[in-house]
Amino acid sequence: MEDQELDILILRYLSNDLNAEEKAVFEKRMSSDESIQKAVNTYATIEKGINIYAKSELKLKLQKTHSLLENTKSFKNYKPSIKPGGGFSVTGFIMKIFLVLVVVTVVLIYFDKMPIEHPFLKEVKQKLDNIKIQKQVLVKDTIWHTIKSTKMTKDTVYISTQEEMDAFQKELKNNKNINSETENKGE
Amino acid sequence: MAKYFILKNSGNFEEAQDVFQDAIIVLYEKTKNPNFKLTCTIKTYIYSIVRNLWLKILVKKKRQAIVTDFEKFYKIEIEDYDTEKDTKIEKVLEAIKTLGEKCKKILTSFYFEKKKMEIIAEELGYTNAKNAKNQKYKCMKQLKIMVQ
């Protein structure tokens, strides 16, 4: 067998390219021939070397890519969304506490259960009430009146229930009485 | 995660970067195996490779090899060559450097990237797989002569 044929056979053997019969014949031959064993070992080492070389080349490419990436703005600003071991974040904790406080305050103001009084809180309550009224106006049948009122700051009075209508009429009646009394005194 | 693991286990930033790159190469090699099946998340898999590689480095450097974990991990077999101690491999590496670019490409495509000869022939402009195979043989023979 020529050298070339033997080399090809060895390479096929190392690449697991021989069928069972060819493999058995080759292994038998190898066990009795030291030069073949040596050649097999040499080629096996070369294959290992090629793999190590390819890995080192790939690593060089990775290093180049890594350093290129490191210089990009998006990479510098990148912050992993998952912290290892579910790490504790002080900022996150403060934000959560703040959010809970805001929700609790809004609920207390809405139901008028705020334990402290402050002009700002009153203003918020007023705004919430207005939203409530506007919501009722949208939902129920509404009677609109544009008339001066002592209680309401604006001229438009929103009435959505019969009770509110009765109260409004009463107030209107009182206003009229006061006005006529003033007129009488003036005369 | 990999960086955090190494930094928390007596490593530094450069080592973390190095091990992570090695882990990506190991992952690449694993995926080239047709029998490879990913049975966990990619994050856990990479973490397991990084963990394994870092333990080996700690043992080599005789640093403390008891590590603190931050993630589930699996035992992953990783081939390890100590090139510094293996003079034969070093000789092969030196020989490869002297080869032409086409030879390097054909050998790495076949042995490392596990590409089929038909694909290598197409990529490198050989008329058919047989010609590419012949060229591969010539390159191997050249290496054998240089190494012996």
GROMACS .gro file of C-alpha atoms in nm:
model
  335
    1MET     CA    1   0.000   0.000   0.000
    2GLU     CA    2   0.136   0.340  -0.097
    3ASP     CA    3   0.197   0.613   0.155
    4GLN     CA    4  -0.081   0.831   0.015
    5GLU     CA    5  -0.338   0.552   0.039
    6LEU     CA    6  -0.233   0.478   0.396
    7ASP     CA    7  -0.257   0.843   0.494
    8ILE     CA    8  -0.604   0.869   0.343
    9LEU     CA    9  -0.704   0.552   0.528
   10ILE     CA   10  -0.574   0.696   0.857
   11LEU     CA   11  -0.758   1.024   0.801
   12ARG     CA   12  -1.079   0.835   0.722
   13TYR     CA   13  -1.028   0.621   1.033
   14LEU     CA   14  -0.984   0.930   1.252
   15SER     CA   15  -1.289   1.097   1.096
   16ASN     CA   16  -1.494   0.783   1.167
   17ASP     CA   17  -1.548   0.745   0.795
   18LEU     CA   18  -1.472   0.371   0.768
   19ASN     CA   19  -1.743   0.105   0.775
   20ALA     CA   20  -1.731  -0.168   1.041
   21GLU     CA   21  -1.543  -0.414   0.821
   22GLU     CA   22  -1.283  -0.159   0.700
   23LYS     CA   23  -1.238  -0.038   1.057
   24ALA     CA   24  -1.178  -0.390   1.190
   25VAL     CA   25  -0.922  -0.465   0.917
   26PHE     CA   26  -0.742  -0.135   0.975
   27GLU     CA   27  -0.728  -0.177   1.353
   28LYS     CA   28  -0.588  -0.527   1.313
   29ARG     CA   29  -0.321  -0.393   1.081
   30MET     CA   30  -0.243  -0.102   1.312
   31SER     CA   31  -0.199  -0.330   1.614
   32SER     CA   32   0.080  -0.515   1.437
   33ASP     CA   33   0.250  -0.217   1.273
   34GLU     CA   34   0.417   0.043   1.492
   35SER     CA   35   0.472   0.291   1.208
   36ILE     CA   36   0.096   0.301   1.143
   37GLN     CA   37   0.031   0.360   1.514
   38LYS     CA   38   0.278   0.646   1.506
   39ALA     CA   39   0.118   0.797   1.196
   40VAL     CA   40  -0.228   0.770   1.354
   41ASN     CA   41  -0.104   0.949   1.665
   42THR     CA   42   0.061   1.222   1.456
   43TYR     CA   43  -0.257   1.286   1.257
   44ALA     CA   44  -0.466   1.283   1.576
   45THR     CA   45  -0.234   1.547   1.725
   46ILE     CA   46  -0.260   1.752   1.406
   47GLU     CA   47  -0.640   1.739   1.425
   48LYS     CA   48  -0.626   1.855   1.788
   49GLY     CA   49  -0.387   2.132   1.686
   50ILE     CA   50  -0.623   2.246   1.408
   51ASN     CA   51  -0.908   2.266   1.659
   52ILE     CA   52  -0.698   2.466   1.905
   53TYR     CA   53  -0.582   2.696   1.626
   54ALA     CA   54  -0.941   2.749   1.504
   55LYS     CA   55  -1.053   2.823   1.861
   56SER     CA   56  -0.779   3.080   1.909
   57GLU     CA   57  -0.875   3.245   1.579
   58LEU     CA   58  -1.240   3.251   1.684
   59LYS     CA   59  -1.142   3.398   2.018
   60LEU     CA   60  -0.947   3.674   1.845
   61LYS     CA   61  -1.258   3.755   1.642
   62LEU     CA   62  -1.468   3.758   1.960
   63GLN     CA   63  -1.220   3.989   2.134
   64LYS     CA   64  -1.226   4.228   1.838
   65THR     CA   65  -1.607   4.225   1.833
   66HIS     CA   66  -1.615   4.275   2.209
   67SER     CA   67  -1.384   4.577   2.199
   68LEU     CA   68  -1.580   4.722   1.905
   69LEU     CA   69  -1.904   4.674   2.098
   70GLU     CA   70  -1.759   4.827   2.412
   71ASN     CA   71  -1.703   5.150   2.225
   72THR     CA   72  -2.063   5.178   2.108
   73LYS     CA   73  -2.299   5.405   2.300
   74SER     CA   74  -2.575   5.146   2.335
   75PHE     CA   75  -2.332   4.896   2.491
   76LYS     CA   76  -2.200   5.153   2.739
   77ASN     CA   77  -2.553   5.244   2.844
   78TYR     CA   78  -2.668   4.882   2.865
   79LYS     CA   79  -2.786   4.771   3.203
   80PRO     CA   80  -2.894   4.410   3.244
   81SER     CA   81  -3.264   4.380   3.324
   82ILE     CA   82  -3.209   4.075   3.543
   83LYS     CA   83  -2.988   4.118   3.844
   84PRO     CA   84  -2.800   3.807   3.953
   85GLY     CA   85  -2.968   3.632   4.243
   86GLY     CA   86  -3.259   3.878   4.236
   87GLY     CA   87  -3.037   4.145   4.393
   88PHE     CA   88  -3.182   4.416   4.617
   89SER     CA   89  -3.212   4.759   4.458
   90VAL     CA   90  -3.241   5.058   4.696
   91THR     CA   91  -3.383   5.285   4.423
   92GLY     CA   92  -3.639   5.023   4.324
   93PHE     CA   93  -3.742   4.977   4.686
   94ILE     CA   94  -3.785   5.354   4.742
   95MET     CA   95  -3.986   5.384   4.420
   96LYS     CA   96  -4.216   5.102   4.530
   97ILE     CA   97  -4.274   5.263   4.871
   98PHE     CA   98  -4.344   5.598   4.705
   99LEU     CA   99  -4.594   5.439   4.466
  100VAL     CA  100  -4.779   5.268   4.753
  101LEU     CA  101  -4.795   5.600   4.947
  102VAL     CA  102  -4.935   5.783   4.645
  103VAL     CA  103  -5.204   5.520   4.590
  104VAL     CA  104  -5.301   5.518   4.962
  105THR     CA  105  -5.317   5.901   4.973
  106VAL     CA  106  -5.537   5.922   4.663
  107VAL     CA  107  -5.774   5.658   4.803
  108LEU     CA  108  -5.795   5.840   5.142
  109ILE     CA  109  -5.860   6.175   4.975
  110TYR     CA  110  -6.121   6.023   4.745
  111PHE     CA  111  -6.317   5.879   5.035
  112ASP     CA  112  -6.257   6.190   5.246
  113LYS     CA  113  -6.077   5.992   5.517
  114MET     CA  114  -5.755   6.187   5.520
  115PRO     CA  115  -5.631   6.208   5.882
  116ILE     CA  116  -5.458   6.545   5.825
  117GLU     CA  117  -5.576   6.870   5.669
  118HIS     CA  118  -5.382   7.080   5.424
  119PRO     CA  119  -5.486   7.332   5.156
  120PHE     CA  120  -5.321   7.122   4.888
  121LEU     CA  121  -5.512   6.812   5.002
  122LYS     CA  122  -5.837   7.012   4.996
  123GLU     CA  123  -5.761   7.123   4.644
  124VAL     CA  124  -5.698   6.765   4.538
  125LYS     CA  125  -6.024   6.659   4.705
  126GLN     CA  126  -6.209   6.935   4.520
  127LYS     CA  127  -6.063   6.820   4.190
  128LEU     CA  128  -6.158   6.461   4.264
  129ASP     CA  129  -6.513   6.572   4.352
  130ASN     CA  130  -6.538   6.761   4.026
  131ILE     CA  131  -6.430   6.451   3.838
  132LYS     CA  132  -6.693   6.254   4.033
  133ILE     CA  133  -6.964   6.505   3.943
  134GLN     CA  134  -6.865   6.519   3.580
  135LYS     CA  135  -6.876   6.142   3.571
  136GLN     CA  136  -7.230   6.146   3.720
  137VAL     CA  137  -7.336   6.408   3.468
  138LEU     CA  138  -7.221   6.189   3.190
  139VAL     CA  139  -7.395   5.880   3.325
  140LYS     CA  140  -7.733   6.013   3.445
  141ASP     CA  141  -8.002   6.236   3.294
  142THR     CA  142  -7.906   6.592   3.373
  143ILE     CA  143  -8.096   6.911   3.428
  144TRP     CA  144  -7.883   7.213   3.346
  145HIS     CA  145  -7.936   7.553   3.508
  146THR     CA  146  -7.738   7.869   3.450
  147ILE     CA  147  -7.813   8.088   3.745
  148LYS     CA  148  -7.631   8.263   4.024
  149SER     CA  149  -7.586   8.043   4.328
  150THR     CA  150  -7.457   8.122   4.673
  151LYS     CA  151  -7.296   7.786   4.723
  152MET     CA  152  -7.146   7.725   4.384
  153THR     CA  153  -6.860   7.936   4.265
  154LYS     CA  154  -6.956   7.909   3.900
  155ASP     CA  155  -7.284   7.992   3.730
  156THR     CA  156  -7.345   7.644   3.600
  157VAL     CA  157  -7.500   7.407   3.852
  158TYR     CA  158  -7.494   7.037   3.790
  159ILE     CA  159  -7.794   6.846   3.920
  160SER     CA  160  -7.813   6.477   3.881
  161THR     CA  161  -8.060   6.356   4.150
  162GLN     CA  162  -8.402   6.459   4.270
  163GLU     CA  163  -8.256   6.546   4.614
  164GLU     CA  164  -8.008   6.783   4.454
  165MET     CA  165  -8.293   6.936   4.251
  166ASP     CA  166  -8.500   6.993   4.566
  167ALA     CA  167  -8.204   7.148   4.746
  168PHE     CA  168  -8.133   7.371   4.450
  169GLN     CA  169  -8.493   7.492   4.427
  170LYS     CA  170  -8.490   7.564   4.799
  171GLU     CA  171  -8.173   7.766   4.762
  172LEU     CA  172  -8.323   7.950   4.465
  173LYS     CA  173  -8.630   8.036   4.671
  174ASN     CA  174  -8.413   8.168   4.956
  175ASN     CA  175  -8.211   8.377   4.712
  176LYS     CA  176  -8.530   8.529   4.573
  177ASN     CA  177  -8.657   8.611   4.924
  178ILE     CA  178  -8.327   8.777   5.018
  179ASN     CA  179  -8.329   8.976   4.695
  180SER     CA  180  -8.690   9.100   4.744
  181GLU     CA  181  -8.618   9.195   5.107
  182THR     CA  182  -8.316   9.399   4.993
  183GLU     CA  183  -8.524   9.567   4.726
  184ASN     CA  184  -8.800   9.653   4.982
  185LYS     CA  185  -8.544   9.804   5.219
  186GLY     CA  186  -8.401  10.011   4.937
  187GLU     CA  187  -8.743  10.154   4.856
  188MET     CA  188  -2.444   3.681   3.512
  189ALA     CA  189  -2.111   3.528   3.403
  190LYS     CA  190  -1.926   3.847   3.490
  191TYR     CA  191  -2.098   3.870   3.827
  192PHE     CA  192  -2.014   3.506   3.905
  193ILE     CA  193  -1.642   3.552   3.830
  194LEU     CA  194  -1.616   3.887   4.006
  195LYS     CA  195  -1.777   3.736   4.316
  196ASN     CA  196  -1.544   3.435   4.305
  197SER     CA  197  -1.199   3.594   4.320
  198GLY     CA  198  -1.182   3.696   3.954
  199ASN     CA  199  -1.145   4.029   3.782
  200PHE     CA  200  -1.313   4.198   3.485
  201GLU     CA  201  -1.056   4.085   3.226
  202GLU     CA  202  -1.078   3.724   3.347
  203ALA     CA  203  -1.458   3.743   3.331
  204GLN     CA  204  -1.443   3.869   2.974
  205ASP     CA  205  -1.191   3.600   2.877
  206VAL     CA  206  -1.391   3.315   3.033
  207PHE     CA  207  -1.714   3.439   2.876
  208GLN     CA  208  -1.552   3.437   2.532
  209ASP     CA  209  -1.423   3.084   2.595
  210ALA     CA  210  -1.773   2.981   2.701
  211ILE     CA  211  -1.917   3.113   2.374
  212ILE     CA  212  -1.660   2.904   2.184
  213VAL     CA  213  -1.751   2.594   2.386
  214LEU     CA  214  -2.119   2.660   2.315
  215TYR     CA  215  -2.040   2.694   1.945
  216GLU     CA  216  -1.852   2.363   1.947
  217LYS     CA  217  -2.135   2.191   2.132
  218THR     CA  218  -2.396   2.309   1.885
  219LYS     CA  219  -2.187   2.167   1.599
  220ASN     CA  220  -2.252   1.819   1.738
  221PRO     CA  221  -2.564   1.676   1.570
  222ASN     CA  222  -2.658   1.498   1.895
  223PHE     CA  223  -2.658   1.822   2.094
  224LYS     CA  224  -2.985   1.898   2.272
  225LEU     CA  225  -3.039   2.200   2.492
  226THR     CA  226  -3.232   2.080   2.798
  227CYS     CA  227  -3.222   2.405   2.996
  228THR     CA  228  -3.229   2.775   2.921
  229ILE     CA  229  -2.940   2.919   2.722
  230LYS     CA  230  -2.861   3.143   3.020
  231THR     CA  231  -2.826   2.842   3.254
  232TYR     CA  232  -2.620   2.657   2.993
  233ILE     CA  233  -2.374   2.942   2.945
  234TYR     CA  234  -2.357   2.992   3.322
  235SER     CA  235  -2.275   2.620   3.365
  236ILE     CA  236  -1.994   2.641   3.107
  237VAL     CA  237  -1.854   2.959   3.266
  238ARG     CA  238  -1.870   2.795   3.609
  239ASN     CA  239  -1.688   2.485   3.485
  240LEU     CA  240  -1.418   2.685   3.304
  241TRP     CA  241  -1.367   2.915   3.601
  242LEU     CA  242  -1.331   2.621   3.844
  243LYS     CA  243  -1.060   2.476   3.619
  244ILE     CA  244  -0.878   2.811   3.617
  245LEU     CA  245  -0.905   2.841   3.996
  246VAL     CA  246  -0.758   2.494   4.038
  247LYS     CA  247  -0.476   2.574   3.792
  248LYS     CA  248  -0.399   2.901   3.969
  249LYS     CA  249  -0.430   2.731   4.307
  250ARG     CA  250  -0.686   2.982   4.421
  251GLN     CA  251  -0.986   2.891   4.635
  252ALA     CA  252  -1.201   2.654   4.428
  253ILE     CA  253  -1.517   2.675   4.640
  254VAL     CA  254  -1.754   2.904   4.458
  255THR     CA  255  -2.071   3.092   4.541
  256ASP     CA  256  -2.347   3.027   4.286
  257PHE     CA  257  -2.618   3.260   4.164
  258GLU     CA  258  -2.792   3.030   3.922
  259LYS     CA  259  -2.881   2.667   3.862
  260PHE     CA  260  -2.606   2.480   3.682
  261TYR     CA  261  -2.540   2.153   3.502
  262LYS     CA  262  -2.225   1.948   3.466
  263ILE     CA  263  -2.097   2.006   3.115
  264GLU     CA  264  -1.806   1.813   2.969
  265ILE     CA  265  -1.542   2.047   2.829
  266GLU     CA  266  -1.236   1.929   2.636
  267ASP     CA  267  -0.923   2.075   2.784
  268TYR     CA  268  -0.578   2.094   2.629
  269ASP     CA  269  -0.284   2.226   2.817
  270THR     CA  270  -0.098   2.365   2.517
  271GLU     CA  271   0.189   2.499   2.723
  272LYS     CA  272   0.278   2.150   2.846
  273ASP     CA  273   0.212   1.972   2.515
  274THR     CA  274   0.511   2.036   2.293
  275LYS     CA  275   0.365   1.827   2.009
  276ILE     CA  276   0.058   2.051   1.995
  277GLU     CA  277   0.278   2.358   2.008
  278LYS     CA  278   0.474   2.225   1.711
  279VAL     CA  279   0.150   2.169   1.519
  280LEU     CA  280   0.033   2.522   1.597
  281GLU     CA  281   0.358   2.665   1.467
  282ALA     CA  282   0.327   2.453   1.153
  283ILE     CA  283  -0.031   2.567   1.089
  284LYS     CA  284   0.081   2.930   1.098
  285THR     CA  285   0.312   2.864   0.803
  286LEU     CA  286   0.034   2.719   0.587
  287GLY     CA  287  -0.139   2.919   0.316
  288GLU     CA  288  -0.476   3.083   0.390
  289LYS     CA  289  -0.667   2.835   0.174
  290CYS     CA  290  -0.514   2.538   0.357
  291LYS     CA  291  -0.596   2.693   0.696
  292LYS     CA  292  -0.952   2.760   0.585
  293ILE     CA  293  -1.011   2.412   0.444
  294LEU     CA  294  -0.873   2.242   0.758
  295THR     CA  295  -1.056   2.459   1.012
  296SER     CA  296  -1.380   2.435   0.811
  297PHE     CA  297  -1.359   2.056   0.811
  298TYR     CA  298  -1.222   1.977   1.158
  299PHE     CA  299  -1.352   2.265   1.369
  300GLU     CA  300  -1.660   2.392   1.191
  301LYS     CA  301  -1.753   2.032   1.093
  302LYS     CA  302  -1.864   2.142   0.750
  303LYS     CA  303  -1.929   1.890   0.476
  304MET     CA  304  -1.683   1.868   0.188
  305GLU     CA  305  -1.953   1.971  -0.063
  306ILE     CA  306  -2.010   2.295   0.129
  307ILE     CA  307  -1.637   2.361   0.173
  308ALA     CA  308  -1.583   2.306  -0.202
  309GLU     CA  309  -1.860   2.557  -0.281
  310GLU     CA  310  -1.733   2.815  -0.033
  311LEU     CA  311  -1.369   2.794  -0.136
  312GLY     CA  312  -1.435   2.771  -0.510
  313TYR     CA  313  -1.335   2.409  -0.581
  314THR     CA  314  -1.508   2.242  -0.873
  315ASN     CA  315  -1.629   1.952  -0.658
  316ALA     CA  316  -1.599   1.785  -0.317
  317LYS     CA  317  -1.340   1.539  -0.443
  318ASN     CA  318  -1.102   1.820  -0.537
  319ALA     CA  319  -1.153   1.984  -0.199
  320LYS     CA  320  -1.087   1.648  -0.030
  321ASN     CA  321  -0.762   1.610  -0.224
  322GLN     CA  322  -0.657   1.960  -0.122
  323LYS     CA  323  -0.738   1.880   0.241
  324TYR     CA  324  -0.523   1.568   0.219
  325LYS     CA  325  -0.231   1.768   0.074
  326CYS     CA  326  -0.256   2.021   0.357
  327MET     CA  327  -0.261   1.744   0.618
  328LYS     CA  328   0.037   1.575   0.457
  329GLN     CA  329   0.224   1.907   0.459
  330LEU     CA  330   0.155   1.945   0.830
  331LYS     CA  331   0.263   1.588   0.899
  332ILE     CA  332   0.597   1.648   0.729
  333MET     CA  333   0.652   1.969   0.927
  334VAL     CA  334   0.558   1.808   1.260
  335GLN     CA  335   0.762   1.486   1.222
   0.00000   0.00000   0.00000
